[in-house]
Structure formats: C-alpha cells, structure tokens
PDB file of C-alpha atoms and ligand atoms in Angstrom:
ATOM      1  CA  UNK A1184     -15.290   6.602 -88.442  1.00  0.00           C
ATOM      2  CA  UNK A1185     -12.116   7.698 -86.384  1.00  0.00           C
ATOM      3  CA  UNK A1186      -9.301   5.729 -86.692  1.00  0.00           C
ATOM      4  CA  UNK A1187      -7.830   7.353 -83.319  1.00  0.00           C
ATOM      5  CA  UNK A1188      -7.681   3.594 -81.037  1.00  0.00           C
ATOM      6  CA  UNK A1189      -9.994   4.206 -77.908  1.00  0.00           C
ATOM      7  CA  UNK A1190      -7.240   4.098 -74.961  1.00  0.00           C
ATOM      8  CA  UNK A1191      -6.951   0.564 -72.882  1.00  0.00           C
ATOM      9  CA  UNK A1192      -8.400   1.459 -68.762  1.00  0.00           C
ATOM     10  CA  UNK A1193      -5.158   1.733 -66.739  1.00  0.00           C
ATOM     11  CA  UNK A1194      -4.795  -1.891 -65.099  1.00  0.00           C
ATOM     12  CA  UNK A1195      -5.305  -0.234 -61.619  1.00  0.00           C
ATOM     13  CA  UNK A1196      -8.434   0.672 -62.837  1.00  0.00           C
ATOM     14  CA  UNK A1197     -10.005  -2.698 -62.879  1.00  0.00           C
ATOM     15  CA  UNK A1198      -8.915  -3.374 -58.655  1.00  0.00           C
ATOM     16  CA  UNK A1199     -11.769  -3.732 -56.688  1.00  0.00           C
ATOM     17  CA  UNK A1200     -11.669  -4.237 -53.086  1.00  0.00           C
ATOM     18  CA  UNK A1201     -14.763  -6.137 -52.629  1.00  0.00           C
ATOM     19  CA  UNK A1202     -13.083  -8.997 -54.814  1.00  0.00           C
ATOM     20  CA  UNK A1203      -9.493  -9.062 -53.473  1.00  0.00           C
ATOM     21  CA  UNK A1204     -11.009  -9.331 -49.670  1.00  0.00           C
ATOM     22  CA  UNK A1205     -13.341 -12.287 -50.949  1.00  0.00           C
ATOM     23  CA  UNK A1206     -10.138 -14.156 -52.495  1.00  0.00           C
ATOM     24  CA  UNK A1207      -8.503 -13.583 -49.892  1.00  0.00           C
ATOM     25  CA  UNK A1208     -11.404 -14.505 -47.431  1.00  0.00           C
ATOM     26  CA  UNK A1209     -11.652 -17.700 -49.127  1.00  0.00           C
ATOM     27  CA  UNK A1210      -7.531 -19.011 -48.343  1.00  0.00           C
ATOM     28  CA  UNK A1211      -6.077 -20.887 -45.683  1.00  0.00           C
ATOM     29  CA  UNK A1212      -4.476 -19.021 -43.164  1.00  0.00           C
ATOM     30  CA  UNK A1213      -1.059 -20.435 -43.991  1.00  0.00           C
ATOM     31  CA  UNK A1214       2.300 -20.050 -44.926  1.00  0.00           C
ATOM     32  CA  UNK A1215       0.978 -21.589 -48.129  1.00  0.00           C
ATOM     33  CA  UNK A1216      -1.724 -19.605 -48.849  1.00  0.00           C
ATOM     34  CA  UNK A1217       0.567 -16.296 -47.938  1.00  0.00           C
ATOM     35  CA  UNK A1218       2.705 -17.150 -50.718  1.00  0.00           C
ATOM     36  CA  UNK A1219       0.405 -18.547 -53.503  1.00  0.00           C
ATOM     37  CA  UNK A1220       1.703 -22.221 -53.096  1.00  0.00           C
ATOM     38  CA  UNK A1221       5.312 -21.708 -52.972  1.00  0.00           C
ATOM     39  CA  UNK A1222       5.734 -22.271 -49.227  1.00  0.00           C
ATOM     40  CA  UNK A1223       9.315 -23.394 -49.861  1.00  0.00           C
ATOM     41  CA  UNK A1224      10.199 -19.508 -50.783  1.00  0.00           C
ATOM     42  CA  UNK A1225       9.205 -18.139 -47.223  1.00  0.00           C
ATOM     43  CA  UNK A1226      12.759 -18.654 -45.869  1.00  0.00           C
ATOM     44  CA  UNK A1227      15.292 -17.159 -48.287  1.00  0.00           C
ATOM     45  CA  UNK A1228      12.435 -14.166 -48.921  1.00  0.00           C
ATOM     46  CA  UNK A1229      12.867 -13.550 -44.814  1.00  0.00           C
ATOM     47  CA  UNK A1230      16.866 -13.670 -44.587  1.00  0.00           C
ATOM     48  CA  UNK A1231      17.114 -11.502 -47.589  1.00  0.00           C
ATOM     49  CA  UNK A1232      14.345  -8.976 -46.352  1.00  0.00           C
ATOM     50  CA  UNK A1233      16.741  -9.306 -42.500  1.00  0.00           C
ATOM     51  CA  UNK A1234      20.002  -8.392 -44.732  1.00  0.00           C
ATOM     52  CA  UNK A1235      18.186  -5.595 -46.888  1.00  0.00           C
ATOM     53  CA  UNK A1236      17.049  -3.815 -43.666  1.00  0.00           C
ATOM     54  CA  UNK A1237      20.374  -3.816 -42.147  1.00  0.00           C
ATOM     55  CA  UNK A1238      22.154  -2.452 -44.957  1.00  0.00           C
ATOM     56  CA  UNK A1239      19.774   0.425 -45.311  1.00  0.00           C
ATOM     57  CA  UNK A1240      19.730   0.920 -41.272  1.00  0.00           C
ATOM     58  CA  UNK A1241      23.729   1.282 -41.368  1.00  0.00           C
ATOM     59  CA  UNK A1242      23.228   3.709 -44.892  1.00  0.00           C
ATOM     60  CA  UNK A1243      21.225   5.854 -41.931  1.00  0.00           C
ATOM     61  CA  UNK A1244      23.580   5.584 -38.890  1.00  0.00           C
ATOM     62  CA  UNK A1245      26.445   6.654 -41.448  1.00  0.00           C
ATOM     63  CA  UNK A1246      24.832   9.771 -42.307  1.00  0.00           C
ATOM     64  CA  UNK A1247      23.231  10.576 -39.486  1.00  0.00           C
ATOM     65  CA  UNK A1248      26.480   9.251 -36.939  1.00  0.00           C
ATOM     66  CA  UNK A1249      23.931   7.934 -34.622  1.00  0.00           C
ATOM     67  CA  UNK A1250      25.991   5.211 -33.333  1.00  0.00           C
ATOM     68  CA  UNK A1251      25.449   1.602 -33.320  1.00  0.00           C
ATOM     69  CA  UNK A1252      22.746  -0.408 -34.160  1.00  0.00           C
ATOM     70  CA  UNK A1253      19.930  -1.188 -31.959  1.00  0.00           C
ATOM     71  CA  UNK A1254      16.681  -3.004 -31.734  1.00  0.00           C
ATOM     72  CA  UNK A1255      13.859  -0.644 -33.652  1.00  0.00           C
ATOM     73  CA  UNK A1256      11.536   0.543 -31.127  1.00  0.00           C
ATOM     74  CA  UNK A1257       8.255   0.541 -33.148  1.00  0.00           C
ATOM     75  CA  UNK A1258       7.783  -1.603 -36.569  1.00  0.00           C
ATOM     76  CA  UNK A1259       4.187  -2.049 -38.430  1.00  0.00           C
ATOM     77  CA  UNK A1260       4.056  -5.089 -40.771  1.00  0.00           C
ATOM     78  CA  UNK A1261       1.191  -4.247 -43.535  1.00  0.00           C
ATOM     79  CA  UNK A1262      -0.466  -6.490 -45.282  1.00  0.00           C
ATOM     80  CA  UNK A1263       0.722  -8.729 -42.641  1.00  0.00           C
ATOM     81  CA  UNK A1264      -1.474 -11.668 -43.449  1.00  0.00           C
ATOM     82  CA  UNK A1265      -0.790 -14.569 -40.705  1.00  0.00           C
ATOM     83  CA  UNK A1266       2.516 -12.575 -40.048  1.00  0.00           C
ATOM     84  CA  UNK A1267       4.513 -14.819 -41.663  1.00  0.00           C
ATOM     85  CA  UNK A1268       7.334 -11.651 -41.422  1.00  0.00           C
ATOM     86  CA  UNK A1269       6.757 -10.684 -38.166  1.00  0.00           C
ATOM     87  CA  UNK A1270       7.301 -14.019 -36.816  1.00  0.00           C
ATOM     88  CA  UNK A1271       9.748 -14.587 -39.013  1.00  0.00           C
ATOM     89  CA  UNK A1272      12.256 -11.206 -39.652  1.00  0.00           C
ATOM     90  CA  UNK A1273      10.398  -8.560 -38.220  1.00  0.00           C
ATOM     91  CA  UNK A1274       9.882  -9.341 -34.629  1.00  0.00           C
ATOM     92  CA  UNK A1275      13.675  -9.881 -34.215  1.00  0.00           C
ATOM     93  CA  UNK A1276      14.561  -7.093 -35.067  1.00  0.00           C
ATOM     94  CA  UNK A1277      11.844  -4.605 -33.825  1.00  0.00           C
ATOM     95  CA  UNK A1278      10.281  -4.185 -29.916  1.00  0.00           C
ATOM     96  CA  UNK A1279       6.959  -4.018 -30.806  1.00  0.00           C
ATOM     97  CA  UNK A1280       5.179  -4.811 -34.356  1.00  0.00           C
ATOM     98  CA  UNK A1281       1.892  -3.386 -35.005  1.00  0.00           C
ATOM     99  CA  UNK A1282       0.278  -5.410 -37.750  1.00  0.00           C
ATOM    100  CA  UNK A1283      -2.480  -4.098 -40.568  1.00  0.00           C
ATOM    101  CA  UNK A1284      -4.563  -6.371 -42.077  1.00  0.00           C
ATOM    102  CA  UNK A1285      -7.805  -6.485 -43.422  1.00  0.00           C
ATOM    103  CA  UNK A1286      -8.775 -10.338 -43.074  1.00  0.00           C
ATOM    104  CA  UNK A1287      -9.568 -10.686 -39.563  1.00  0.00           C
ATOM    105  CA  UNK A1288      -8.756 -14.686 -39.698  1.00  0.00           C
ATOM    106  CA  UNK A1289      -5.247 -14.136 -40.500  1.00  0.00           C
ATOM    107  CA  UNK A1290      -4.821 -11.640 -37.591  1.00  0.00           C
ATOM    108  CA  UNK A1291      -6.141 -13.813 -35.332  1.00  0.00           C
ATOM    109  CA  UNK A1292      -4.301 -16.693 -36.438  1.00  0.00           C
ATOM    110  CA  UNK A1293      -1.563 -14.636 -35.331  1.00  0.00           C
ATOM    111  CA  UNK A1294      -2.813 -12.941 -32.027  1.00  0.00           C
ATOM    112  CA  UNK A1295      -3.803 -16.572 -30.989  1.00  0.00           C
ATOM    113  CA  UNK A1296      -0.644 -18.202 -32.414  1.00  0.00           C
ATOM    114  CA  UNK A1297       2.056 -19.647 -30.701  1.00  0.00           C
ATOM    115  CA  UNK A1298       4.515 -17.059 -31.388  1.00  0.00           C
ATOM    116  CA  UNK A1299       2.377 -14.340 -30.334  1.00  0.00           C
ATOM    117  CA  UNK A1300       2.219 -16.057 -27.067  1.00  0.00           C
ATOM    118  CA  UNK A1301       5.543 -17.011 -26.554  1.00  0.00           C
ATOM    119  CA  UNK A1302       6.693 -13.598 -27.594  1.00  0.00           C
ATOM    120  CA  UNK A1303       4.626 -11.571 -25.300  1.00  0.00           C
ATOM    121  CA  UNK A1304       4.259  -8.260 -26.089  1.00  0.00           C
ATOM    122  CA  UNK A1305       6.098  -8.289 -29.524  1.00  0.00           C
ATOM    123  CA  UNK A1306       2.988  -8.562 -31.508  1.00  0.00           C
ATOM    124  CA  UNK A1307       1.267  -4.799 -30.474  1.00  0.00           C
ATOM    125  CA  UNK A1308      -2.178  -2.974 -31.744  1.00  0.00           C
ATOM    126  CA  UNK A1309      -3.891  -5.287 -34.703  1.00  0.00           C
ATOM    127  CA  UNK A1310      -5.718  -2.836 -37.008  1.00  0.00           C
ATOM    128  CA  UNK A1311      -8.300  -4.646 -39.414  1.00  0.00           C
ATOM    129  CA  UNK A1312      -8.311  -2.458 -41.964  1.00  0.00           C
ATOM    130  CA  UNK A1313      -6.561  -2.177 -45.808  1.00  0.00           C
ATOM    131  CA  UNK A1314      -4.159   0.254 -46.625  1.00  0.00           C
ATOM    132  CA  UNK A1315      -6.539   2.534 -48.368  1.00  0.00           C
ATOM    133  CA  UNK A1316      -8.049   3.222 -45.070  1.00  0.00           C
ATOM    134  CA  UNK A1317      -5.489   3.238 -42.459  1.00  0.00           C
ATOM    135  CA  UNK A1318      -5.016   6.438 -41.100  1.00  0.00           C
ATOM    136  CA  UNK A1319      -1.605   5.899 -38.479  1.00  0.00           C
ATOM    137  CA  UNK A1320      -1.862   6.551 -35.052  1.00  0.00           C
ATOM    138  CA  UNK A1321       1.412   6.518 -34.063  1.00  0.00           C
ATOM    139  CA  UNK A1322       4.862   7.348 -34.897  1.00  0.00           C
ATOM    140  CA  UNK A1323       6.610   4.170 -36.424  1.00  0.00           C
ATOM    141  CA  UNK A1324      10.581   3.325 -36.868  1.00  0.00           C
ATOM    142  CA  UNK A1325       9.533   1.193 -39.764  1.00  0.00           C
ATOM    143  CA  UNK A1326       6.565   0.552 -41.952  1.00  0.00           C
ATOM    144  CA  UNK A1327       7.471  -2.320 -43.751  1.00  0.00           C
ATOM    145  CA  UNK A1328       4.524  -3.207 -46.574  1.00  0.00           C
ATOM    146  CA  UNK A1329       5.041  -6.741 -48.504  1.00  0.00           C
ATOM    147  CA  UNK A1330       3.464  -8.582 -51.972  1.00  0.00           C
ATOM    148  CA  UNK A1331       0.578  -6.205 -50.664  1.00  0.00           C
ATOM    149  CA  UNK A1332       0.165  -2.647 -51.903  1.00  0.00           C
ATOM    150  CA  UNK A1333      -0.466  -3.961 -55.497  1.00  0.00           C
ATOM    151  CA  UNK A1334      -4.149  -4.514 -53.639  1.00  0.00           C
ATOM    152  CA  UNK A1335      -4.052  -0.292 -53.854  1.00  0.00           C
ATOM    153  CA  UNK A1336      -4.489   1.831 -56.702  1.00  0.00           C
ATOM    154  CA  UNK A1337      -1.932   4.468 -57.583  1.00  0.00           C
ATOM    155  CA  UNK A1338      -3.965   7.106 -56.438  1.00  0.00           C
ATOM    156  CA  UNK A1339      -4.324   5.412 -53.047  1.00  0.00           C
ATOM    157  CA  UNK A1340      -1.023   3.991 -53.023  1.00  0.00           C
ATOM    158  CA  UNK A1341       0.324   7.460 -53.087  1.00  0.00           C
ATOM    159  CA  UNK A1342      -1.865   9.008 -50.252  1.00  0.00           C
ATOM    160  CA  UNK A1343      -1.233   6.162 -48.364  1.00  0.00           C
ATOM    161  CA  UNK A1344       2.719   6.420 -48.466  1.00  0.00           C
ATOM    162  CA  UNK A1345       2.073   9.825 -47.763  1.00  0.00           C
ATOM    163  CA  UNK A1346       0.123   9.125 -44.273  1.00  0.00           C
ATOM    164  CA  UNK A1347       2.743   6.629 -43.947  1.00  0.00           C
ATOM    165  CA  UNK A1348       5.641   9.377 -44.398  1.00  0.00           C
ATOM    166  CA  UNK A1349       3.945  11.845 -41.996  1.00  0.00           C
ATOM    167  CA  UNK A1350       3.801   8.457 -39.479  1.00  0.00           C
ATOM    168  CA  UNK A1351       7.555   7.809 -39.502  1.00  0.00           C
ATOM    169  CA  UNK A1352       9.875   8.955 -36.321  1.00  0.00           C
ATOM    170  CA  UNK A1353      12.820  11.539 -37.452  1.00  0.00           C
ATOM    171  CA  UNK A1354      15.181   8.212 -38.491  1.00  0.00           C
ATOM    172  CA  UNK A1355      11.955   6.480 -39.738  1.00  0.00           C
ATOM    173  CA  UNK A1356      11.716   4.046 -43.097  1.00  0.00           C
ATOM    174  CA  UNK A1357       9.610   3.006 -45.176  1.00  0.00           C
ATOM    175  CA  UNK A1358      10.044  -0.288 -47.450  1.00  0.00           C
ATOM    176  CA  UNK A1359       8.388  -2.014 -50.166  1.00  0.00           C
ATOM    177  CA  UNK A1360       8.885  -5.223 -51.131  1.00  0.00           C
ATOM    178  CA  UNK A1361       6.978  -6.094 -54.122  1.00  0.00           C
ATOM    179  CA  UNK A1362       6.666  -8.323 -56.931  1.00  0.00           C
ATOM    180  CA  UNK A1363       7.401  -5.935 -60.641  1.00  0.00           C
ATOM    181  CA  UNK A1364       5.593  -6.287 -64.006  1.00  0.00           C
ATOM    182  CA  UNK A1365       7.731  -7.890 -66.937  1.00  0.00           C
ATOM    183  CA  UNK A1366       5.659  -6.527 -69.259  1.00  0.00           C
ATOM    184  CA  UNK A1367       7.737  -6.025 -72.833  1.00  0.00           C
ATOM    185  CA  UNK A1368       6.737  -2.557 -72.840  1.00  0.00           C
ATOM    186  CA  UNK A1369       7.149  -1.637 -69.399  1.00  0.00           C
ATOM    187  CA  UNK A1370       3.111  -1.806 -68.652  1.00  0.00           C
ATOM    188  CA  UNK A1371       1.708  -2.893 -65.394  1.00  0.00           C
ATOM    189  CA  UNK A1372      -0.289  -5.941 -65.135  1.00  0.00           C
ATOM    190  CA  UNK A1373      -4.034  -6.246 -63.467  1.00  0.00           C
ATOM    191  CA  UNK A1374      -4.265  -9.780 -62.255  1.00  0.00           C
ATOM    192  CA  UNK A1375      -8.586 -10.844 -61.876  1.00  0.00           C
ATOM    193  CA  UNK A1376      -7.541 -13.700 -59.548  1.00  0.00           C
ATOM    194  CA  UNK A1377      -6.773 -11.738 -56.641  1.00  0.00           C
ATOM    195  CA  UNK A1378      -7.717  -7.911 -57.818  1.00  0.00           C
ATOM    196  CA  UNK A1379      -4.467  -6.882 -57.110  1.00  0.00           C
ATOM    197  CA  UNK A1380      -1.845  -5.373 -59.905  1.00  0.00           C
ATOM    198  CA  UNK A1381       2.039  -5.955 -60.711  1.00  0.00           C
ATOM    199  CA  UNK A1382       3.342  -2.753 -61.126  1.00  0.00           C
ATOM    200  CA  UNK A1383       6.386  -1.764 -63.605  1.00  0.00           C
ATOM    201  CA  UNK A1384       9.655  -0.300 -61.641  1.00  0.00           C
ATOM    202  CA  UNK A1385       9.076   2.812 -63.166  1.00  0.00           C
ATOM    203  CA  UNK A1386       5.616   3.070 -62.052  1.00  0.00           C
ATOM    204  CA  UNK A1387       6.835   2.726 -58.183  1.00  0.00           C
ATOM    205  CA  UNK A1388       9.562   5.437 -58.845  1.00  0.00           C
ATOM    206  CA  UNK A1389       6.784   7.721 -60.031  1.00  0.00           C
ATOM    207  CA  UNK A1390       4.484   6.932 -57.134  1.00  0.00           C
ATOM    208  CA  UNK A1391       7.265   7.709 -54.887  1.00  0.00           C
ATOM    209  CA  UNK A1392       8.270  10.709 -56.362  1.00  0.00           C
ATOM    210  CA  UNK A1393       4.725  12.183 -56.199  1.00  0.00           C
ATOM    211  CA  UNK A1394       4.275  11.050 -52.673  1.00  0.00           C
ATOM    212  CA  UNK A1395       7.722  12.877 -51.810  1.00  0.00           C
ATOM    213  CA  UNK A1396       9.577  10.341 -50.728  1.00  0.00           C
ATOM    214  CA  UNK A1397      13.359   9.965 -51.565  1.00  0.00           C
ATOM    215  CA  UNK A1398      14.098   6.184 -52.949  1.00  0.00           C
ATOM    216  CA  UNK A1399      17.517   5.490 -50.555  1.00  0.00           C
ATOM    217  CA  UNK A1400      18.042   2.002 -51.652  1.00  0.00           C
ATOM    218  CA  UNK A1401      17.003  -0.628 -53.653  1.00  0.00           C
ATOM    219  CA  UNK A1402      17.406  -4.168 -54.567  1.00  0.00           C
ATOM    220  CA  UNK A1403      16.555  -7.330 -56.187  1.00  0.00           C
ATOM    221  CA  UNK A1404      15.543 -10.200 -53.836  1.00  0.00           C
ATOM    222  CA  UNK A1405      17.881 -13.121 -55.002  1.00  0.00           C
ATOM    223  CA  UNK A1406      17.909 -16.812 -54.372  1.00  0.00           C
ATOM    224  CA  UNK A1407      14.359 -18.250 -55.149  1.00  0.00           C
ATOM    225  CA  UNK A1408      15.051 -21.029 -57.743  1.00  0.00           C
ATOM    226  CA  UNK A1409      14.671 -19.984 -61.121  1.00  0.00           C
ATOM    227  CA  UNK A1410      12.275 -23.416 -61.610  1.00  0.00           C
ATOM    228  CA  UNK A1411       9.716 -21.698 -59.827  1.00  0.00           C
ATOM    229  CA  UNK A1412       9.491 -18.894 -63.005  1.00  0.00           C
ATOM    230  CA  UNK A1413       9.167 -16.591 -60.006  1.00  0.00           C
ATOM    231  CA  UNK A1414       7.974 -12.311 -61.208  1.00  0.00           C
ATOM    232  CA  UNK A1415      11.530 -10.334 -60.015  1.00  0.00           C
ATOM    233  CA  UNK A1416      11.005  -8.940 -56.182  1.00  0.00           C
ATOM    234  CA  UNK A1417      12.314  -5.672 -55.730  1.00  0.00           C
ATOM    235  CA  UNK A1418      13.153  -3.712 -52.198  1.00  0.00           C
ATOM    236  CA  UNK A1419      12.582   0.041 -51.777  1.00  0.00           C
ATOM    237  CA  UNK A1420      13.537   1.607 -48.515  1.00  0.00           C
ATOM    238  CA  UNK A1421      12.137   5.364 -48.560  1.00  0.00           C
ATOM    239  CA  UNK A1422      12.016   8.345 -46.457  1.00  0.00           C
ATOM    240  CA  UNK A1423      10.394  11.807 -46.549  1.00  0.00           C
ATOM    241  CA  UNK A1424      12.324  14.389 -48.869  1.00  0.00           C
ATOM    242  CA  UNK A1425      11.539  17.193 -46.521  1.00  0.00           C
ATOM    243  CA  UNK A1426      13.598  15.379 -43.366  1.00  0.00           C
ATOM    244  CA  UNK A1427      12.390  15.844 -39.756  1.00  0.00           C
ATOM    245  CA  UNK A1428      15.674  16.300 -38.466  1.00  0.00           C
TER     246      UNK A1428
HETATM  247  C1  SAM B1099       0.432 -12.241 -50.604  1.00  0.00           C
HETATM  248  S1  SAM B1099      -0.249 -11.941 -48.998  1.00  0.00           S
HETATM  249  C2  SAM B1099       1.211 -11.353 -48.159  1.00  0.00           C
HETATM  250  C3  SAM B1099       1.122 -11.422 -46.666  1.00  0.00           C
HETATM  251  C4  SAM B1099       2.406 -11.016 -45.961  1.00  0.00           C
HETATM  252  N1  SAM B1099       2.796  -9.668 -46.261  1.00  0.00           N
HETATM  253  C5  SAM B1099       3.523 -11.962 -46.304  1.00  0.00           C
HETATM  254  O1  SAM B1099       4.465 -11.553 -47.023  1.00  0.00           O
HETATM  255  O2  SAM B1099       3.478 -13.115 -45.861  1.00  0.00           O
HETATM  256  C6  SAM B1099      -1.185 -10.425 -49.292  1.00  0.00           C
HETATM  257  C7  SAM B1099      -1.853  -9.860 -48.071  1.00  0.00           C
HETATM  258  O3  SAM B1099      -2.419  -8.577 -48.425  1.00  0.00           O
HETATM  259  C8  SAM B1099      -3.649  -8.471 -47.744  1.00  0.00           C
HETATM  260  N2  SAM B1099      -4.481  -7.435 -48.370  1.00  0.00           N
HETATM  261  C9  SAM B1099      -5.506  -7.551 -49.239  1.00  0.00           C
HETATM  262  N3  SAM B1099      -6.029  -6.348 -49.533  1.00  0.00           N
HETATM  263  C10 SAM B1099      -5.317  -5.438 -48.824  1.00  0.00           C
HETATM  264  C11 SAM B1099      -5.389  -4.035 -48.672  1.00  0.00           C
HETATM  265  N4  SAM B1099      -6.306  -3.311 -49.323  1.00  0.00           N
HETATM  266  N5  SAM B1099      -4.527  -3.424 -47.829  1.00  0.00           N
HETATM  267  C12 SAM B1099      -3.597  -4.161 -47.163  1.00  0.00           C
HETATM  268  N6  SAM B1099      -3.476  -5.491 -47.278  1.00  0.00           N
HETATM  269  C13 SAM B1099      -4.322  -6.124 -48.088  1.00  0.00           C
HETATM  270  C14 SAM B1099      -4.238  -9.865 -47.849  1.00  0.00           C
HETATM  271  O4  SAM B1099      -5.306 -10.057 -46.952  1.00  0.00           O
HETATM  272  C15 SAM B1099      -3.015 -10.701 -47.551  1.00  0.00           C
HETATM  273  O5  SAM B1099      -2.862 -10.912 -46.184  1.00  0.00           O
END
C-alpha cells in the first residue's frame, strides 16, 4: 500500500452550472436575495465601488494626459443580477450599461423596473447568458464583474477575461470585485450552496497574469460592520499588458 495521500479535486472542480443557475433560479429578485440577506451592505458596497472607479479612472488620465473626467461612454455590469449596481453606481457614471446575466427574472426585473424606465436608454442590450459563454460584441469602456465570477472556473475565468480584454476600447478597464478565501493556508474554498468558489488573492493574481492582464490597482472594500463576520472584498481594476494605444 502507498503511503503517497491521493491529491484533494481543486475546489473549482466541484462548480457546476446546472446547480448555481437552479439556486439562483430559486431567489427573490431582490436587493436581499443579491446580497445573501445582508441588504443593509448594498449602500456602503456602491459608494466604495463609485470612489474605487474614480481613483483608477484619474490613475489613467494621469498617464495617458487625456484630460478631465467624463461620463464613460459604454459600461457592461456582469453578473448583474436585478442590477442592483447599475441602478445604483454604474448608471451614473456610464451612458449606456449593457447588463449579462444568466437568470432571465432578474433581467427583467430590471428592464421592467422603475429605474430602467425613468432612465431611458441607460439600461442598453440584456444578454442572458453566464460568463462562460459570453462572447462580447462590442467594444466596452468598462466591464465591471461583481460577487460573480467565483460562478466560473479558473480555466473559464481566464478565457473569459481574455474575451473581455480583447472587448475593451484603447482606455478600457476591467474590474473585479470579489469576495477572497481566508483559508489558513491560502486555499480556495468551493461553497455547495450556490456552486460558486471563494478564491485566494493569489489565485486571482495568477489568473490575471495568465490571461495577460496588468493588475493597476487594488483595494479592500471597507466599512461593512465587522458584526456581520463579512469574507474581505477586494477590487482589481485590469487592463491588457499588450496596450492598444
Ligand atoms: C451575488 S449575485 C450578485 C449580483 C450583482 N452583481 C450585485 O452585486 O448585486 C450573483 C449573480 O451572479 C449570477 N450568476 C450565476 N452564474 C453566473 C455565471 N455563470 N456567469 C455570470 N453570472 C452568473 C447570478 O445569477 C446572480 O445574479
């Protein structure tokens, strides 16, 4: 008998689509059910995610002296859900947000919403689809993907940054905003509820290294109460090593 341990299945291993999209089938479409039951979060995770983005934005004008700043033409949200960000950060600050999403009622509780209808026009094309197997269309200003990607395995999580890469306009981002692992030894975590995992900080790096994108900035989201025992959120903003311009 060996005594060589047979090695544990990497966590993203265990994610299977057909179970995340029946959790998720089966939640309200609210603010609530966005955010797991911690409703009360949604505000301080929007104002930080609205002061993130202009930091990195004035990072970009700096280096690239294109002047001041102005409304982004083209956002996506990802993962949008109901579009709790979109209502809430995004379509502020951007012209036009596309929105992917793979549970059709959350779309439509946003395309028939009130702020959808009182913002006409801000909310654009509404692809029902998961990351995996979004191929953009476009060319976007900002692909901003949130407490989502974790429903992607590495190996699609790095083709789809790279579609997402070749998608971006010359002064394009890209940012995650994602929950990390606190795993003791730095491991990421596979969660059966949902089908989704927590991945490690390291992990991301990796993935974003292999999908050739340069991490610009990053950040802890602060201010949820520490009562809630809250996982750490962490910002990336990215763009493609090999610049357009
Ligand atoms: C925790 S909610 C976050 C929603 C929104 N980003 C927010 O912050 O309010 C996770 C979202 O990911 C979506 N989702 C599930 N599987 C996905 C996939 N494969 N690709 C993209 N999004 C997915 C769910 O339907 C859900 O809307």
């Amino acid at each position: 008998m060996s005594d060589i341990a047979t090695p544990e299945p990497p966590p993203d291993s265990h994610i299977d689509h057909a179970s995340s999209i029946q959790y998720w089938n089966n939640t309200p479409p609210t603010v609530d059910g966005m955010l797991g039951g911690f409703p009360q979060i949604s505000a301080i995770d929007l104002r930080g995610s609205a002061s993130f983005l202009a930091k990195v934005r004035r990072l970009i004008l700096r280096q690239t002296a294109r002047g001041k700043l102005e409304k982004i033409s083209l956002g996506v949200d990802c993962g949008a859900g109901i579009g709790r960000v979109t209502e809430g950060f995004l379509g502020n600050v951007c012209e036009v947000v596309d929105i992917v999403e793979p549970i059709e009622k959350f779309a439509q509780a946003l395309r028939d919403g009130p702020f959808a209808k009182k913002n006409n026009g801000v909310v654009g094309d509404i692809y029902i689809t998961g990351l995996e197997n979004w191929v953009p269309e476009k060319q976007y200003d900002l692909i901003w993907n949130q407490w989502c990607v974790g429903h992607l395995t590495d190996v699609q999580l790095v083709e789809y940054l790279k579609r997402a890469a070749d998608a971006l306009t010359d002064s394009g981002l890209i940012i995650l905003k994602e929950n990390l692992s606190t795993d003791v030894d730095g491991n990421d975590h596979f969660d059966s509820v949902d089908s989704a995992v927590t991945r490690a900080d390291g992990k991301f790096r990796n993935i974003f290294k292999e999908a050739g994108l340069n991490l610009i900035k990053t950040e802890e989201q602060l201010g949820f109460p520490k009562s809630l025992g809250l996982l750490p959120v962490r910002f990336y903003a990215l763009r493609p090593e090999q610049l357009k311009s």
